[in-house]
N, C-alpha and C. Protein backbone atom coordinates (compact mmCIF):
# COMPACT_ATOMS: atom_id res chain seq x y z
N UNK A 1 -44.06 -40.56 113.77
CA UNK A 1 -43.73 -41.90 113.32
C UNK A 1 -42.56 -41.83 112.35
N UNK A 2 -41.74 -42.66 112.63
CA UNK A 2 -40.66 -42.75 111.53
C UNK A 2 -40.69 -43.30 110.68
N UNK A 3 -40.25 -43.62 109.18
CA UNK A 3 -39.90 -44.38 108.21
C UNK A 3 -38.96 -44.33 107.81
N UNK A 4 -38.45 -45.49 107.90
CA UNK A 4 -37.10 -45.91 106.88
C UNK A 4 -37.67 -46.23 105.30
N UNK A 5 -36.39 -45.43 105.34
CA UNK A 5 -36.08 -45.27 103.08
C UNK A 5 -34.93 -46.46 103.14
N UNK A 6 -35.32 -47.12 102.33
CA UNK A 6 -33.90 -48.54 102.10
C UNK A 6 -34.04 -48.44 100.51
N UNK A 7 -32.57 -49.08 100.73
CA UNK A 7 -32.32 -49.19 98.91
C UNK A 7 -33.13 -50.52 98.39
N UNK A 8 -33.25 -50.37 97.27
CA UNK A 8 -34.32 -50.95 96.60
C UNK A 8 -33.64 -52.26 95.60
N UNK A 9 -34.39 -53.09 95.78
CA UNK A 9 -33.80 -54.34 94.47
C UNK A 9 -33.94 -53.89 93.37
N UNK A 10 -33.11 -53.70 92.07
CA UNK A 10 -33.67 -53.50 91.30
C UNK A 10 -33.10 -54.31 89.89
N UNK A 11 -32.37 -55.21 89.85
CA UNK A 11 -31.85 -56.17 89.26
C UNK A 11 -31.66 -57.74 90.38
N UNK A 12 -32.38 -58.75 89.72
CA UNK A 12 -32.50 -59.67 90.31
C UNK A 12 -30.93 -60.53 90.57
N UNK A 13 -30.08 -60.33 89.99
CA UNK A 13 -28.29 -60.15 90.25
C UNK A 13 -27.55 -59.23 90.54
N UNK A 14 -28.33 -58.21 90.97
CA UNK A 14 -27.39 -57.31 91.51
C UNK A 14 -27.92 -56.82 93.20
N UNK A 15 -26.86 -57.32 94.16
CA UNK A 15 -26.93 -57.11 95.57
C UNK A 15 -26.48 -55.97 95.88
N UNK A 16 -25.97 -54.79 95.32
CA UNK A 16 -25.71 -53.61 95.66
C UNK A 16 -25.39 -52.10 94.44
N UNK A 17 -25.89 -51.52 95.05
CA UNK A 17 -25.85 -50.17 94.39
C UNK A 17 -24.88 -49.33 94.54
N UNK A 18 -24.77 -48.55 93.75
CA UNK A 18 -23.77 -47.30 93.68
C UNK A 18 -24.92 -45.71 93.73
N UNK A 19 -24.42 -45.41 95.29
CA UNK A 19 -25.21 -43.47 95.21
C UNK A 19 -24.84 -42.95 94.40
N UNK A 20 -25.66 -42.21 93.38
CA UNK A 20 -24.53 -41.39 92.73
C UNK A 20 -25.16 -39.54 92.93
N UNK A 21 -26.32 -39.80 93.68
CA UNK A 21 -26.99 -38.68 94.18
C UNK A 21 -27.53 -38.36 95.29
N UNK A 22 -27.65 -37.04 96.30
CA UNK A 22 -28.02 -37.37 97.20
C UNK A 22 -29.24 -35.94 97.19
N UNK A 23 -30.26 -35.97 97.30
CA UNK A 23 -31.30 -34.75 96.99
C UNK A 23 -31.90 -34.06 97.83
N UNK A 24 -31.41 -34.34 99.26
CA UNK A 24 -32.19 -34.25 100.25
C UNK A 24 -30.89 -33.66 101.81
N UNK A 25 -31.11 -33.29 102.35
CA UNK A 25 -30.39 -33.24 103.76
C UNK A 25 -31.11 -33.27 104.88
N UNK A 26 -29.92 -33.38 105.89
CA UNK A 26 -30.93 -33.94 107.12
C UNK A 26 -31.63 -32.61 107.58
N UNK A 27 -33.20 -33.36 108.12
CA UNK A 27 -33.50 -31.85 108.97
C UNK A 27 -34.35 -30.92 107.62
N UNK A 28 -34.32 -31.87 106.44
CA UNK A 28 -35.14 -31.20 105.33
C UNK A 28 -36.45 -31.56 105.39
N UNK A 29 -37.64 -31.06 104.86
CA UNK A 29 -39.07 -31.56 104.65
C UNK A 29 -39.05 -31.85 103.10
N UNK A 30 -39.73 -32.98 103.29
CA UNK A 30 -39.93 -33.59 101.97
C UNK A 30 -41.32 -33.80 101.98
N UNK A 31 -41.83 -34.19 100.56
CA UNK A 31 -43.31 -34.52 100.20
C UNK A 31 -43.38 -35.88 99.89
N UNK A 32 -44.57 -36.53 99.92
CA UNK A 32 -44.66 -37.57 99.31
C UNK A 32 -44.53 -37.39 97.68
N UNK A 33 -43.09 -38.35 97.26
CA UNK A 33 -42.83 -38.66 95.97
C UNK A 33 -41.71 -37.91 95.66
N UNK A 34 -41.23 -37.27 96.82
CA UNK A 34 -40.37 -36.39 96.17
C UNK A 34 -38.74 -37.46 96.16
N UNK A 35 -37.87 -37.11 95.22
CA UNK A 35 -36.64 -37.86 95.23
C UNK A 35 -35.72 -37.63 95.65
N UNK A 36 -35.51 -38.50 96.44
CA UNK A 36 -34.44 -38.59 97.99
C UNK A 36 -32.96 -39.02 97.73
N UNK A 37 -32.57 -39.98 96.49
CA UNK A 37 -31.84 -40.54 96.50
C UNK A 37 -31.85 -41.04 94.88
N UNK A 38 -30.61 -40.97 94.36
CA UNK A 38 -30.28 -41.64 92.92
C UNK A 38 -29.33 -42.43 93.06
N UNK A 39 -29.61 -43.90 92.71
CA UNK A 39 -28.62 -45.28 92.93
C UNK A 39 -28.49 -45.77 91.36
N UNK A 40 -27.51 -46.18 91.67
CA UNK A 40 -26.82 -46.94 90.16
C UNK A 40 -26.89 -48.30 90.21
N UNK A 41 -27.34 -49.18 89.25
CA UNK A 41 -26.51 -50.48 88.92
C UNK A 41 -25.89 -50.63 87.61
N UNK A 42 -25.44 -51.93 87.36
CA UNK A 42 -24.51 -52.02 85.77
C UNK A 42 -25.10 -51.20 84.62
N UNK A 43 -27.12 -51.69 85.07
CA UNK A 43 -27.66 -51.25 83.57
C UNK A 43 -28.45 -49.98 83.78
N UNK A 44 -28.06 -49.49 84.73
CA UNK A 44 -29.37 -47.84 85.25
C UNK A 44 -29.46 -47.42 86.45
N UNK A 45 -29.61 -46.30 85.97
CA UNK A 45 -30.27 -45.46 86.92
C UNK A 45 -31.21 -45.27 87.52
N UNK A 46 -31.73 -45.61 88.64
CA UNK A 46 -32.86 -45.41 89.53
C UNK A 46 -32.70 -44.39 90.72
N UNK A 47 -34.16 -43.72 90.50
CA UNK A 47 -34.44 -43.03 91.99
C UNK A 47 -35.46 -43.62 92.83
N UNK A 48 -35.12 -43.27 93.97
CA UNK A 48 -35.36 -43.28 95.14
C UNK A 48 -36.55 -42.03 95.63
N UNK A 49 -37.60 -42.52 95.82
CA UNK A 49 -38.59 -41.87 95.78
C UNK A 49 -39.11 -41.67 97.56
N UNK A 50 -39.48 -40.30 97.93
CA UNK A 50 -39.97 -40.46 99.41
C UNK A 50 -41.68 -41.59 99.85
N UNK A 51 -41.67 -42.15 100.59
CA UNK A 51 -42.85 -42.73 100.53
C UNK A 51 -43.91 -42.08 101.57
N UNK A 52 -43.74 -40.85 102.02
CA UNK A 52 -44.61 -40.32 102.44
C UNK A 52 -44.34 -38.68 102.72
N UNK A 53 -44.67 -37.63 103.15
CA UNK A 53 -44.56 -36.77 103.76
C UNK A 53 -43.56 -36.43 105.29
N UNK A 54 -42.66 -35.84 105.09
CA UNK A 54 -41.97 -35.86 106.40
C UNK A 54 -40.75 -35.01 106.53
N UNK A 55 -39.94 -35.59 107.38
CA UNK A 55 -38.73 -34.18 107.73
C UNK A 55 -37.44 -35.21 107.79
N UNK A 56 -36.64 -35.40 107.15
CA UNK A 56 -35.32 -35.99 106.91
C UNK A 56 -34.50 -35.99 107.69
N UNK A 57 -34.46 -37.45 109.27
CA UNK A 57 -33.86 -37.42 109.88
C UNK A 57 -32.36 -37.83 110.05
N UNK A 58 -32.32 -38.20 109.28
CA UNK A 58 -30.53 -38.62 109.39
C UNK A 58 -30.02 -39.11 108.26
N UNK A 59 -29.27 -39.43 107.60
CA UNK A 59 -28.75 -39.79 106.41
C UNK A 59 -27.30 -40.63 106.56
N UNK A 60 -27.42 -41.69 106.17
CA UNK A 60 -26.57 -42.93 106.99
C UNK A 60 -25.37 -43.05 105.82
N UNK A 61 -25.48 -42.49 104.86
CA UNK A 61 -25.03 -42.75 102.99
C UNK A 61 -24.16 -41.42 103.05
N UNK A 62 -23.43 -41.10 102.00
CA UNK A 62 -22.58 -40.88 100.98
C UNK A 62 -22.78 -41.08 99.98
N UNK A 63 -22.36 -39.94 98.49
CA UNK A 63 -22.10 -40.19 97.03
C UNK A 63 -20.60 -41.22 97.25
N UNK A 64 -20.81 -42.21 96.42
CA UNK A 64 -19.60 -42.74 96.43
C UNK A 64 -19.69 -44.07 96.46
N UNK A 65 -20.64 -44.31 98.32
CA UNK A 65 -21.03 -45.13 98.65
C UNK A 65 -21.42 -46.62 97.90
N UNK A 66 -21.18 -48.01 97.90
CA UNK A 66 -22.10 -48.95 97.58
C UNK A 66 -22.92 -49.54 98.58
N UNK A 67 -24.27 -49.53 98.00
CA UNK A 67 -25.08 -49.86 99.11
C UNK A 67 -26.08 -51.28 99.04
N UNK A 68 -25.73 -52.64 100.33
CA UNK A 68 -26.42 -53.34 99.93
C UNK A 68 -27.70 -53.19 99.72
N UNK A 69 -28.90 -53.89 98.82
CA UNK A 69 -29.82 -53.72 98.76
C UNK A 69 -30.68 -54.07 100.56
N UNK A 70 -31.35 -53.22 100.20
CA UNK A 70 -32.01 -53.20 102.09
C UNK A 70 -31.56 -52.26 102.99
N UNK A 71 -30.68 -51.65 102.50
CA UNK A 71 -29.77 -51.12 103.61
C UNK A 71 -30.44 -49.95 103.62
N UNK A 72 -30.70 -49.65 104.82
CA UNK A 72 -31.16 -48.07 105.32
C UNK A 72 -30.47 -46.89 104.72
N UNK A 73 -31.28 -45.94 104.02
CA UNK A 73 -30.28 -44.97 103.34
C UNK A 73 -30.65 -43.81 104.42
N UNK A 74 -32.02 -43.44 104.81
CA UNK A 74 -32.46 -42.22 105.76
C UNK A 74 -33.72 -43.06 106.50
């Protein structure tokens, strides 16, 4: 079964993020909780947490990247 990781709301005015980390590659195993992804807005830093156990199929992102909120990161 697959799951999509999407970027997360995390300011109720802010529609997009800045990657500024990427923790994971494709084709990696991850655990539940482990951190996949570090996004920026004006006032912080947030990670991106795995929501289950699994193997990291593709990675759609870039550091650099701004990403709307929702948007599929893996």
């Amino acid at each position: 079964m697959s799951v999509l990781v999407e970027a997360p709301r995390v300011n109720a005015n802010e529609d997009h993020l800045q990657l500024i980390d990427i923790r994971v590659e494709q084709g990696q195993r991850m655990e539940h909780g482990d951190i996949l992804f570090v996004l920026e807005t004006t006032k912080a830093a947030v990670e991106v947490f795995a929501p289950e156990a699994g193997v990291v199929g593709r990675l759609d992102v870039k550091v650099g990247d701004f990403i709307p909120v929702g948007a599929v990161l893996c």
